[in-house]
mmCIF file of C-alpha atoms in Angstrom:
data_model
loop_
_atom_site.group_PDB
_atom_site.id
_atom_site.type_symbol
_atom_site.label_atom_id
_atom_site.label_comp_id
_atom_site.label_asym_id
_atom_site.label_seq_id
_atom_site.Cartn_x
_atom_site.Cartn_y
_atom_site.Cartn_z
ATOM 1 C CA UNK A 20 96.137 164.868 87.107
ATOM 2 C CA UNK A 21 93.798 161.340 86.583
ATOM 3 C CA UNK A 22 93.545 162.646 82.995
ATOM 4 C CA UNK A 23 97.539 163.081 82.681
ATOM 5 C CA UNK A 24 98.301 159.546 84.027
ATOM 6 C CA UNK A 25 95.483 158.141 81.660
ATOM 7 C CA UNK A 26 97.143 159.815 78.589
ATOM 8 C CA UNK A 27 100.630 158.816 79.692
ATOM 9 C CA UNK A 28 99.671 155.311 79.904
ATOM 10 C CA UNK A 29 98.075 155.121 76.516
ATOM 11 C CA UNK A 30 100.613 156.970 74.725
ATOM 12 C CA UNK A 31 102.800 154.012 73.793
ATOM 13 C CA UNK A 32 99.922 152.473 72.401
ATOM 14 C CA UNK A 33 98.363 155.714 70.676
ATOM 15 C CA UNK A 34 101.755 155.867 69.108
ATOM 16 C CA UNK A 35 101.865 152.249 67.785
ATOM 17 C CA UNK A 36 98.379 152.563 66.294
ATOM 18 C CA UNK A 37 99.424 156.015 64.736
ATOM 19 C CA UNK A 38 102.540 154.282 63.424
ATOM 20 C CA UNK A 39 100.616 151.344 61.838
ATOM 21 C CA UNK A 40 97.970 153.895 60.380
ATOM 22 C CA UNK A 41 100.793 156.019 58.647
ATOM 23 C CA UNK A 42 102.397 152.663 57.267
ATOM 24 C CA UNK A 43 98.834 151.423 56.109
ATOM 25 C CA UNK A 44 98.376 154.542 54.355
ATOM 26 C CA UNK A 45 101.411 154.382 52.265
ATOM 27 C CA UNK A 46 100.939 150.903 51.406
ATOM 28 C CA UNK A 47 97.432 151.067 50.400
ATOM 29 C CA UNK A 48 98.381 154.341 48.349
ATOM 30 C CA UNK A 49 101.488 152.494 46.691
ATOM 31 C CA UNK A 50 99.222 149.294 45.807
ATOM 32 C CA UNK A 51 95.723 151.139 45.371
ATOM 33 C CA UNK A 52 94.516 149.684 42.177
ATOM 34 C CA UNK A 53 95.574 146.137 42.704
ATOM 35 C CA UNK A 54 93.853 146.279 46.097
ATOM 36 C CA UNK A 55 90.859 147.706 45.135
ATOM 37 C CA UNK A 56 90.864 145.167 41.797
ATOM 38 C CA UNK A 57 91.331 142.399 44.546
ATOM 39 C CA UNK A 58 88.523 143.284 46.748
ATOM 40 C CA UNK A 59 86.149 143.999 43.298
ATOM 41 C CA UNK A 60 86.992 140.319 42.418
ATOM 42 C CA UNK A 61 85.321 139.121 45.585
ATOM 43 C CA UNK A 62 82.084 140.565 45.288
ATOM 44 C CA UNK A 63 79.709 138.761 43.071
ATOM 45 C CA UNK A 64 78.875 140.226 39.681
ATOM 46 C CA UNK A 65 75.548 140.930 40.392
ATOM 47 C CA UNK A 66 76.166 142.738 43.350
ATOM 48 C CA UNK A 67 78.768 145.056 41.752
ATOM 49 C CA UNK A 68 76.018 147.895 40.755
ATOM 50 C CA UNK A 69 74.783 148.072 44.367
ATOM 51 C CA UNK A 70 78.649 148.321 45.369
ATOM 52 C CA UNK A 71 79.173 151.104 43.067
ATOM 53 C CA UNK A 72 75.827 152.955 44.069
ATOM 54 C CA UNK A 73 76.666 152.706 47.837
ATOM 55 C CA UNK A 74 80.251 154.125 47.344
ATOM 56 C CA UNK A 75 79.273 157.112 45.142
ATOM 57 C CA UNK A 76 75.937 157.701 47.581
ATOM 58 C CA UNK A 77 78.556 157.800 50.623
ATOM 59 C CA UNK A 78 80.855 160.124 48.870
ATOM 60 C CA UNK A 79 78.140 162.630 47.939
ATOM 61 C CA UNK A 80 76.100 162.136 51.307
ATOM 62 C CA UNK A 81 79.652 162.893 53.339
ATOM 63 C CA UNK A 82 79.771 165.908 51.199
ATOM 64 C CA UNK A 83 76.624 167.195 51.509
ATOM 65 C CA UNK A 84 77.072 166.794 55.096
ATOM 66 C CA UNK A 85 80.129 168.503 55.331
ATOM 67 C CA UNK A 86 78.488 171.441 53.574
ATOM 68 C CA UNK A 87 75.471 171.520 56.026
ATOM 69 C CA UNK A 88 78.036 172.016 59.228
ATOM 70 C CA UNK A 89 79.966 174.485 57.504
ATOM 71 C CA UNK A 90 76.577 176.266 56.893
ATOM 72 C CA UNK A 91 76.109 176.041 60.684
ATOM 73 C CA UNK A 92 79.620 176.958 61.479
ATOM 74 C CA UNK A 93 79.118 180.208 59.397
ATOM 75 C CA UNK A 94 75.646 180.852 61.212
ATOM 76 C CA UNK A 95 77.251 180.369 64.586
ATOM 77 C CA UNK A 96 80.144 182.360 63.568
ATOM 78 C CA UNK A 97 77.516 185.157 62.782
ATOM 79 C CA UNK A 98 76.208 185.152 66.044
ATOM 80 C CA UNK A 99 79.070 185.333 67.792
ATOM 81 C CA UNK A 100 80.291 188.136 65.879
ATOM 82 C CA UNK A 101 77.207 190.206 66.586
ATOM 83 C CA UNK A 102 77.260 189.093 70.346
ATOM 84 C CA UNK A 103 80.749 189.828 71.136
ATOM 85 C CA UNK A 104 80.380 192.965 69.109
ATOM 86 C CA UNK A 105 77.691 193.939 71.425
ATOM 87 C CA UNK A 106 79.578 193.383 74.384
ATOM 88 C CA UNK A 107 82.193 195.267 73.180
ATOM 89 C CA UNK A 108 85.340 192.567 72.545
ATOM 90 C CA UNK A 109 87.915 193.739 71.041
ATOM 91 C CA UNK A 110 88.980 192.029 67.714
ATOM 92 C CA UNK A 111 85.596 190.335 68.210
ATOM 93 C CA UNK A 112 85.876 188.912 64.748
ATOM 94 C CA UNK A 113 89.137 186.675 65.541
ATOM 95 C CA UNK A 114 87.400 185.688 68.943
ATOM 96 C CA UNK A 115 84.476 184.628 67.218
ATOM 97 C CA UNK A 116 86.095 182.893 64.520
ATOM 98 C CA UNK A 117 88.375 180.836 67.122
ATOM 99 C CA UNK A 118 84.926 180.068 69.271
ATOM 100 C CA UNK A 119 83.211 178.782 66.289
ATOM 101 C CA UNK A 120 86.481 176.736 65.428
ATOM 102 C CA UNK A 121 86.119 175.146 68.842
ATOM 103 C CA UNK A 122 82.388 174.337 68.347
ATOM 104 C CA UNK A 123 83.096 171.792 65.323
ATOM 105 C CA UNK A 124 85.443 170.244 67.595
ATOM 106 C CA UNK A 125 83.774 166.515 68.944
ATOM 107 C CA UNK A 126 82.776 167.240 72.599
ATOM 108 C CA UNK A 127 83.959 170.560 72.751
ATOM 109 C CA UNK A 128 81.379 173.529 71.949
ATOM 110 C CA UNK A 129 80.820 177.124 72.322
ATOM 111 C CA UNK A 130 80.367 176.533 76.327
ATOM 112 C CA UNK A 131 83.979 175.519 76.325
ATOM 113 C CA UNK A 132 84.731 179.149 76.163
ATOM 114 C CA UNK A 133 81.971 181.252 76.543
ATOM 115 C CA UNK A 134 80.880 179.921 79.950
ATOM 116 C CA UNK A 135 84.527 180.035 81.442
ATOM 117 C CA UNK A 136 84.825 183.394 80.078
ATOM 118 C CA UNK A 137 81.489 184.222 81.622
ATOM 119 C CA UNK A 138 82.479 183.385 85.120
ATOM 120 C CA UNK A 139 86.014 185.081 84.820
ATOM 121 C CA UNK A 140 84.228 188.171 83.900
ATOM 122 C CA UNK A 141 81.618 187.721 86.665
ATOM 123 C CA UNK A 142 84.594 187.293 89.576
ATOM 124 C CA UNK A 143 86.349 190.420 88.110
ATOM 125 C CA UNK A 144 83.180 192.437 88.655
ATOM 126 C CA UNK A 145 82.128 192.899 84.988
ATOM 127 C CA UNK A 146 78.728 191.737 85.574
ATOM 128 C CA UNK A 147 77.279 192.925 82.215
ATOM 129 C CA UNK A 148 79.608 191.099 80.075
ATOM 130 C CA UNK A 149 79.075 187.911 82.459
ATOM 131 C CA UNK A 150 75.420 188.111 81.457
ATOM 132 C CA UNK A 151 76.065 189.056 78.120
ATOM 133 C CA UNK A 152 78.175 185.857 77.374
ATOM 134 C CA UNK A 153 75.901 183.346 79.332
ATOM 135 C CA UNK A 154 72.788 184.950 77.376
ATOM 136 C CA UNK A 155 74.989 184.493 74.233
ATOM 137 C CA UNK A 156 75.703 180.728 74.804
ATOM 138 C CA UNK A 157 72.012 180.152 75.269
ATOM 139 C CA UNK A 158 70.908 181.739 72.369
ATOM 140 C CA UNK A 159 73.365 179.943 70.352
ATOM 141 C CA UNK A 160 72.402 176.812 71.877
ATOM 142 C CA UNK A 161 68.666 177.179 71.074
ATOM 143 C CA UNK A 162 69.300 178.278 67.404
ATOM 144 C CA UNK A 163 71.912 175.192 66.987
ATOM 145 C CA UNK A 164 68.941 172.961 68.419
ATOM 146 C CA UNK A 165 66.422 174.288 66.136
ATOM 147 C CA UNK A 166 68.494 174.569 62.791
ATOM 148 C CA UNK A 167 70.988 171.618 62.936
ATOM 149 C CA UNK A 168 68.240 168.639 62.170
ATOM 150 C CA UNK A 169 66.469 171.023 59.453
ATOM 151 C CA UNK A 170 69.849 172.270 57.858
ATOM 152 C CA UNK A 171 71.050 168.747 57.716
ATOM 153 C CA UNK A 172 67.887 167.079 56.481
ATOM 154 C CA UNK A 173 67.924 169.769 53.704
ATOM 155 C CA UNK A 174 71.314 168.746 52.296
ATOM 156 C CA UNK A 175 71.091 164.892 52.869
ATOM 157 C CA UNK A 176 67.290 164.442 52.010
ATOM 158 C CA UNK A 177 65.809 163.105 55.348
ATOM 159 C CA UNK A 178 62.552 164.282 57.104
ATOM 160 C CA UNK A 179 63.973 166.566 59.855
ATOM 161 C CA UNK A 180 62.096 164.161 62.557
ATOM 162 C CA UNK A 181 64.165 161.227 61.290
ATOM 163 C CA UNK A 182 67.387 163.165 60.830
ATOM 164 C CA UNK A 183 66.694 164.296 64.650
ATOM 165 C CA UNK A 184 65.909 160.870 65.780
ATOM 166 C CA UNK A 185 69.271 159.677 63.914
ATOM 167 C CA UNK A 186 71.462 162.125 65.749
ATOM 168 C CA UNK A 187 70.177 161.313 68.994
ATOM 169 C CA UNK A 188 70.601 157.780 68.619
ATOM 170 C CA UNK A 189 73.842 158.082 67.068
ATOM 171 C CA UNK A 190 75.032 160.409 70.032
ATOM 172 C CA UNK A 191 73.805 157.646 72.227
ATOM 173 C CA UNK A 192 75.163 154.855 70.687
ATOM 174 C CA UNK A 193 78.777 156.036 69.433
ATOM 175 C CA UNK A 194 78.941 159.893 70.873
ATOM 176 C CA UNK A 195 79.545 162.618 68.201
ATOM 177 C CA UNK A 196 80.931 160.245 65.321
ATOM 178 C CA UNK A 197 77.626 158.512 65.707
ATOM 179 C CA UNK A 198 75.629 161.820 65.769
ATOM 180 C CA UNK A 199 77.234 162.779 62.440
ATOM 181 C CA UNK A 200 77.428 159.416 60.534
ATOM 182 C CA UNK A 201 74.347 157.786 61.473
ATOM 183 C CA UNK A 202 72.034 160.229 59.475
ATOM 184 C CA UNK A 203 74.241 159.868 56.407
ATOM 185 C CA UNK A 204 74.527 155.895 56.741
ATOM 186 C CA UNK A 205 70.051 156.008 57.028
ATOM 187 C CA UNK A 206 70.430 158.258 53.822
ATOM 188 C CA UNK A 207 72.430 156.339 51.872
ATOM 189 C CA UNK A 208 69.825 153.275 52.801
ATOM 190 C CA UNK A 209 67.008 155.260 51.877
ATOM 191 C CA UNK A 210 68.488 156.161 48.459
ATOM 192 C CA UNK A 211 69.333 152.774 47.919
ATOM 193 C CA UNK A 212 65.867 151.870 48.393
ATOM 194 C CA UNK A 213 64.453 154.388 46.316
ATOM 195 C CA UNK A 214 66.903 153.580 43.206
ATOM 196 C CA UNK A 215 65.488 149.616 43.787
ATOM 197 C CA UNK A 216 68.689 148.189 45.272
ATOM 198 C CA UNK A 217 67.126 147.539 48.364
ATOM 199 C CA UNK A 218 63.691 146.387 49.507
ATOM 200 C CA UNK A 219 63.855 146.990 53.044
ATOM 201 C CA UNK A 220 60.343 148.652 53.787
ATOM 202 C CA UNK A 221 57.119 149.352 51.386
#
């Protein structure tokens, strides 16, 4: 009830923000070249190579980050297919695809579906499926916690320890968005340092 009241009270502001975002996107798309040229003129000539390098690095780093999370999504989907198939779930590929899709959404995860499903199975007297779903959730969470820093570090070129630290700090500072973006931002800084545009450390 509190959640519904909160959403209702924020609805006008959300609609206004969405309307402004749509209009801004339209105007920016129409005059993209003019806006880009204006902003570029505000940057000193000697800083423009740094700006171009940063833009290209951000684009490539975000693409590699998306590729890393796609790989994690496929791994989760495979685990779900195997686990749900062993538990005798009908149409388990479709169920695995749905749960894996929920897993990539902010805040939500496989536990959003697997744990309530296990509780329903337990209350229905299906102890085998209830225990199996809980174990499946535990295995997926363990594998994800082990692989995520390594997969992401492999894609964006950071040491797994640095990647794990950035993910933790990003999560504490800005939630899921911070956990996704802080490693990419640090990778951009590292690459700019390697290319000689920045001199932040020795």
